[in-house]
Tab-separated table of C-alpha atoms in Angstrom:
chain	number	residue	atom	x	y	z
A	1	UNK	CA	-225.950	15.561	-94.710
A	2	UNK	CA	-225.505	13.143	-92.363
A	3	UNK	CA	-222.813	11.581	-93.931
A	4	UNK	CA	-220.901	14.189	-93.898
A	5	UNK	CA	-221.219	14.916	-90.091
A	6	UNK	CA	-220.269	11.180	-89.540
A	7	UNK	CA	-217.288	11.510	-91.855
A	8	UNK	CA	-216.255	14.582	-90.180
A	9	UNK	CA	-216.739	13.529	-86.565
A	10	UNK	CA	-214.391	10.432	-87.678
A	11	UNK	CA	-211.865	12.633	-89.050
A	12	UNK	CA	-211.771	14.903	-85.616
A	13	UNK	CA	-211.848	11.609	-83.535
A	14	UNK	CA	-209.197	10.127	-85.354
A	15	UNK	CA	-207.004	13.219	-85.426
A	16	UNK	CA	-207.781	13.791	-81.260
A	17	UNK	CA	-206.272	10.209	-80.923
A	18	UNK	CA	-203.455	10.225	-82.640
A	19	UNK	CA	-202.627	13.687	-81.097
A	20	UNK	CA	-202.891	12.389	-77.589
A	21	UNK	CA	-200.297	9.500	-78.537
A	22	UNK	CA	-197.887	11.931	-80.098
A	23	UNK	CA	-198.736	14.638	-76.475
A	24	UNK	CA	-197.963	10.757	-74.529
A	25	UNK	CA	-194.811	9.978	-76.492
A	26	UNK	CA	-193.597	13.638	-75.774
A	27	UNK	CA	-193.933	12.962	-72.131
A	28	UNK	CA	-191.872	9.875	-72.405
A	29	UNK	CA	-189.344	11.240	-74.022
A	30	UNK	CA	-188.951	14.224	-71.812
A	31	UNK	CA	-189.029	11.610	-68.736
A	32	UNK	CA	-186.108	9.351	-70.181
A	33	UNK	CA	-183.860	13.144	-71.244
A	34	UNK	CA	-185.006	13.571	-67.244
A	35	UNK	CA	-183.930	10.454	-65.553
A	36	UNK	CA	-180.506	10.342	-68.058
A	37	UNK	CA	-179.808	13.702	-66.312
A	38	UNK	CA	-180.487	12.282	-62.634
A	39	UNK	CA	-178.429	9.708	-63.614
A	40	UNK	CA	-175.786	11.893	-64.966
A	41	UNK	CA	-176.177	13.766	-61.585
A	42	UNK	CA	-176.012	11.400	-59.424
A	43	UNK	CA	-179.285	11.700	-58.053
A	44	UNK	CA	-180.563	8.029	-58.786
A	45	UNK	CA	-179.112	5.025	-56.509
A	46	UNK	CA	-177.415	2.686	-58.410
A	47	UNK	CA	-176.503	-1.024	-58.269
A	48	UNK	CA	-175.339	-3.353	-60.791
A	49	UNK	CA	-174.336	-7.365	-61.271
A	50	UNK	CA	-171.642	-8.815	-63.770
A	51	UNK	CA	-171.660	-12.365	-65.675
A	52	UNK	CA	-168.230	-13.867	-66.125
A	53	UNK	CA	-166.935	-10.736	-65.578
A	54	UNK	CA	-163.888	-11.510	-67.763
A	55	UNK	CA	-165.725	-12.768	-70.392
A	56	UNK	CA	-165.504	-9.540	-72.051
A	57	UNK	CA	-161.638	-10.513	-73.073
A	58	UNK	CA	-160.648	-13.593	-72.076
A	59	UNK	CA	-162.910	-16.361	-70.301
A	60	UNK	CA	-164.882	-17.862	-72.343
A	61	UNK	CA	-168.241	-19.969	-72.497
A	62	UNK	CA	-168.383	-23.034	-73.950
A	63	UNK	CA	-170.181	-23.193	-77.262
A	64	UNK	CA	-170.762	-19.204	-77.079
A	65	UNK	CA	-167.327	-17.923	-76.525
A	66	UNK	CA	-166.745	-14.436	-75.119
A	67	UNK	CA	-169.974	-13.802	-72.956
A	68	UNK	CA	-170.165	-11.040	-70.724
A	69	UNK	CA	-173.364	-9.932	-69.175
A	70	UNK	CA	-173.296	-6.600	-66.882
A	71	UNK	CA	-176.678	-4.969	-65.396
A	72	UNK	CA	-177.413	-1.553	-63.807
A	73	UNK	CA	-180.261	-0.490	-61.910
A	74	UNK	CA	-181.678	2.733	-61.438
A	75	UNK	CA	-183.921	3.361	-58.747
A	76	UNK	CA	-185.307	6.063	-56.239
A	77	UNK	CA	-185.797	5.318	-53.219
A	78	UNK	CA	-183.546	2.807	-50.734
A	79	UNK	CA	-185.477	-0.709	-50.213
A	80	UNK	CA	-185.850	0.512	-46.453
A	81	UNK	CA	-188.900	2.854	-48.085
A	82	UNK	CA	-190.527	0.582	-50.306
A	83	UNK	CA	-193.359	-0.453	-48.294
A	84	UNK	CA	-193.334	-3.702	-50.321
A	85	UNK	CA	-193.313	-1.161	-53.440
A	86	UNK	CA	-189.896	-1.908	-54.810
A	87	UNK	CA	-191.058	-2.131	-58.384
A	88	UNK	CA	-191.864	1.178	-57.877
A	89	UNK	CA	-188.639	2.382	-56.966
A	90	UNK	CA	-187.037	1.315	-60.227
A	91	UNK	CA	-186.547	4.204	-62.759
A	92	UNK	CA	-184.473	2.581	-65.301
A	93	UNK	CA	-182.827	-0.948	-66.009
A	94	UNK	CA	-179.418	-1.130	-68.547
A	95	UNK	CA	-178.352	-4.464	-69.606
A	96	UNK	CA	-175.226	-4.593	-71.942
A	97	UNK	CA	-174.435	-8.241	-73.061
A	98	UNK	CA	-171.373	-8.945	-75.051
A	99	UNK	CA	-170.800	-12.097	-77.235
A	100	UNK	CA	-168.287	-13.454	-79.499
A	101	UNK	CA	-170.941	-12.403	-82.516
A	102	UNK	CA	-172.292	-9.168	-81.272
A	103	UNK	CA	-172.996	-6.813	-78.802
A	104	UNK	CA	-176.700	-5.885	-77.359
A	105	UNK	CA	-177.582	-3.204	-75.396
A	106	UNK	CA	-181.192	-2.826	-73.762
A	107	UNK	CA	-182.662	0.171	-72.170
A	108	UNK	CA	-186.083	-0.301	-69.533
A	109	UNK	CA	-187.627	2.978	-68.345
A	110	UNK	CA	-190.285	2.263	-65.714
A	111	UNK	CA	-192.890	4.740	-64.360
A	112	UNK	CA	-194.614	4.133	-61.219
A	113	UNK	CA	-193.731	0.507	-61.378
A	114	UNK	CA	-194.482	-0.111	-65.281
A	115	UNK	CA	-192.746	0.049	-68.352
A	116	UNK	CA	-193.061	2.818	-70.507
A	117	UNK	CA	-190.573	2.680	-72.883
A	118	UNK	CA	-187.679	0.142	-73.823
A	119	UNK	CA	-184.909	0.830	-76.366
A	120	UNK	CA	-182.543	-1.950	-77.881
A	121	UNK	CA	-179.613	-2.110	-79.980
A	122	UNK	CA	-177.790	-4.537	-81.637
A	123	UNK	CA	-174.177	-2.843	-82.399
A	124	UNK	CA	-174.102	-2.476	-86.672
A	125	UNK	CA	-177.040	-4.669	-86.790
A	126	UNK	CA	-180.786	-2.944	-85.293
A	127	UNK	CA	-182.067	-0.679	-82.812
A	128	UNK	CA	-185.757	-1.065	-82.032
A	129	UNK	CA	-187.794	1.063	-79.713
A	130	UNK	CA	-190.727	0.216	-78.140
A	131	UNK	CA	-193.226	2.763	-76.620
A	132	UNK	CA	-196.045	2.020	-73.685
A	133	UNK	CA	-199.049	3.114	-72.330
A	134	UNK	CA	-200.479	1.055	-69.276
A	135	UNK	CA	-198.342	-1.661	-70.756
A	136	UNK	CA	-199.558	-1.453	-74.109
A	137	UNK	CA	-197.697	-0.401	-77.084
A	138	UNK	CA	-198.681	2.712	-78.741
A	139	UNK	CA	-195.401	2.730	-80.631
A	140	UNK	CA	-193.001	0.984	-82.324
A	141	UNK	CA	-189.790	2.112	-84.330
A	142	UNK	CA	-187.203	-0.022	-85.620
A	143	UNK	CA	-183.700	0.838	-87.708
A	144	UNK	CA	-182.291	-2.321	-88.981
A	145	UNK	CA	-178.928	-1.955	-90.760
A	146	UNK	CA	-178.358	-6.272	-91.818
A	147	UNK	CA	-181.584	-7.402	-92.461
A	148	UNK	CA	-181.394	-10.698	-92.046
A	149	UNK	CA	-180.062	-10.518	-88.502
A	150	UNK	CA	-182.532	-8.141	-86.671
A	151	UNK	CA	-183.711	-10.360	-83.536
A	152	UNK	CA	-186.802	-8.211	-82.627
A	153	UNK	CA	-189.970	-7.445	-84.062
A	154	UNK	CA	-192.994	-4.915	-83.098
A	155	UNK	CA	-195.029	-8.566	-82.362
A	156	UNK	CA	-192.378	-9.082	-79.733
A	157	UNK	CA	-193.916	-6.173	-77.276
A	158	UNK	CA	-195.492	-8.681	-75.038
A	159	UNK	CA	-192.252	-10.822	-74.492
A	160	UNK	CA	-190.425	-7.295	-73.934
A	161	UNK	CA	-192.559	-6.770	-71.167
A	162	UNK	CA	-192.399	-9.954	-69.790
A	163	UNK	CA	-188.420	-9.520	-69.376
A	164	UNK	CA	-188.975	-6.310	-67.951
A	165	UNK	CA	-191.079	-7.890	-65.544
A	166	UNK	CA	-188.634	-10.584	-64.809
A	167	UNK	CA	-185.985	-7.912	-64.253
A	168	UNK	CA	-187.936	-6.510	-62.132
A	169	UNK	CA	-188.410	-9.034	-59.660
A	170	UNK	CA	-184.721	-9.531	-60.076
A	171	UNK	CA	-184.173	-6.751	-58.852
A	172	UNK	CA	-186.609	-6.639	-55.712
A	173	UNK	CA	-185.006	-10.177	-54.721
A	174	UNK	CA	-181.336	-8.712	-54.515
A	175	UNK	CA	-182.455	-7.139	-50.847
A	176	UNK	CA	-184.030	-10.064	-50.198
A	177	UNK	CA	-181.606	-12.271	-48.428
């Protein structure tokens, strides 16, 4: 008999837990469909930077060729309100990077100052999505369309957010000149 109440009690634990990642992706979905319509509304501040900005279609980089690197930054509040909280004020990071191979696109969406959720796609080659909870991943999903060329892995979580991190601080330094 109590066997059975163990196996059962597993059974409801396991079910609770996997219900309250499903309840916590949910929420991060609906928060990314929320800040893509601030965005869309213009109810985010917004700055970006270019690399080699005509290295989309003509300058190139030696050894790479066409290189162009352009990043936008979404954020909340102007660095005048941060109260030394300006990771905070970041909503969402886009980095588009075009090379003579490929094109990548990455997607950061921050909450209070961490990452919750990054999304990245390799035009006609992978799209990988990464999902977070206090900055560790609950979820991974990955489409890869040439197999032999997909650049990211779910063992690369870590590393994603150590870039976000980096961005990050990017970011905070641009006001600080």
């Amino acid at each position: 008999m109590n066997k059975h109440i163990l196996i059962i009690s597993l059974i409801l634990i396991f079910n609770i837990d996997i219900f309250a990642q499903e309840t916590e992706i949910k929420n991060i979905k609906d928060y990314y469909y929320k800040v893509s319509e601030q965005i869309k509304q213009k109810e985010l501040y917004c700055n970006q930077t270019e690399l080699n900005k005509l290295g989309e279609s003509s300058q190139n980089w030696p050894a790479v060729g066409l290189y162009y690197e352009r990043i936008t930054f979404w954020y909340n509040t102007a660095p005048a309100h941060w109260d030394e909280k300006g990771e905070e004020a970041i909503v969402k990071i886009e980095i588009k990077n075009i090379y003579s191979a490929f094109e990548e696109n990455t997607e950061y969406l921050f909450k209070d100052g961490k990452l919750i959720f990054c999304y990245i796609s390799a035009k006609d080659i992978s799209e990988h999505r990464y999902y977070f909870s206090n900055e560790i991943l609950i979820k991974y999903l990955e489409k890869i369309i040439l197999t032999d060329n997909a650049a990211y892995k779910k063992e690369d979580s870590e590393l994603v957010i150590k870039k976000s991190k980096k961005i990050q601080k990017y970011f905070i330094n641009m006001f600080d000149y």
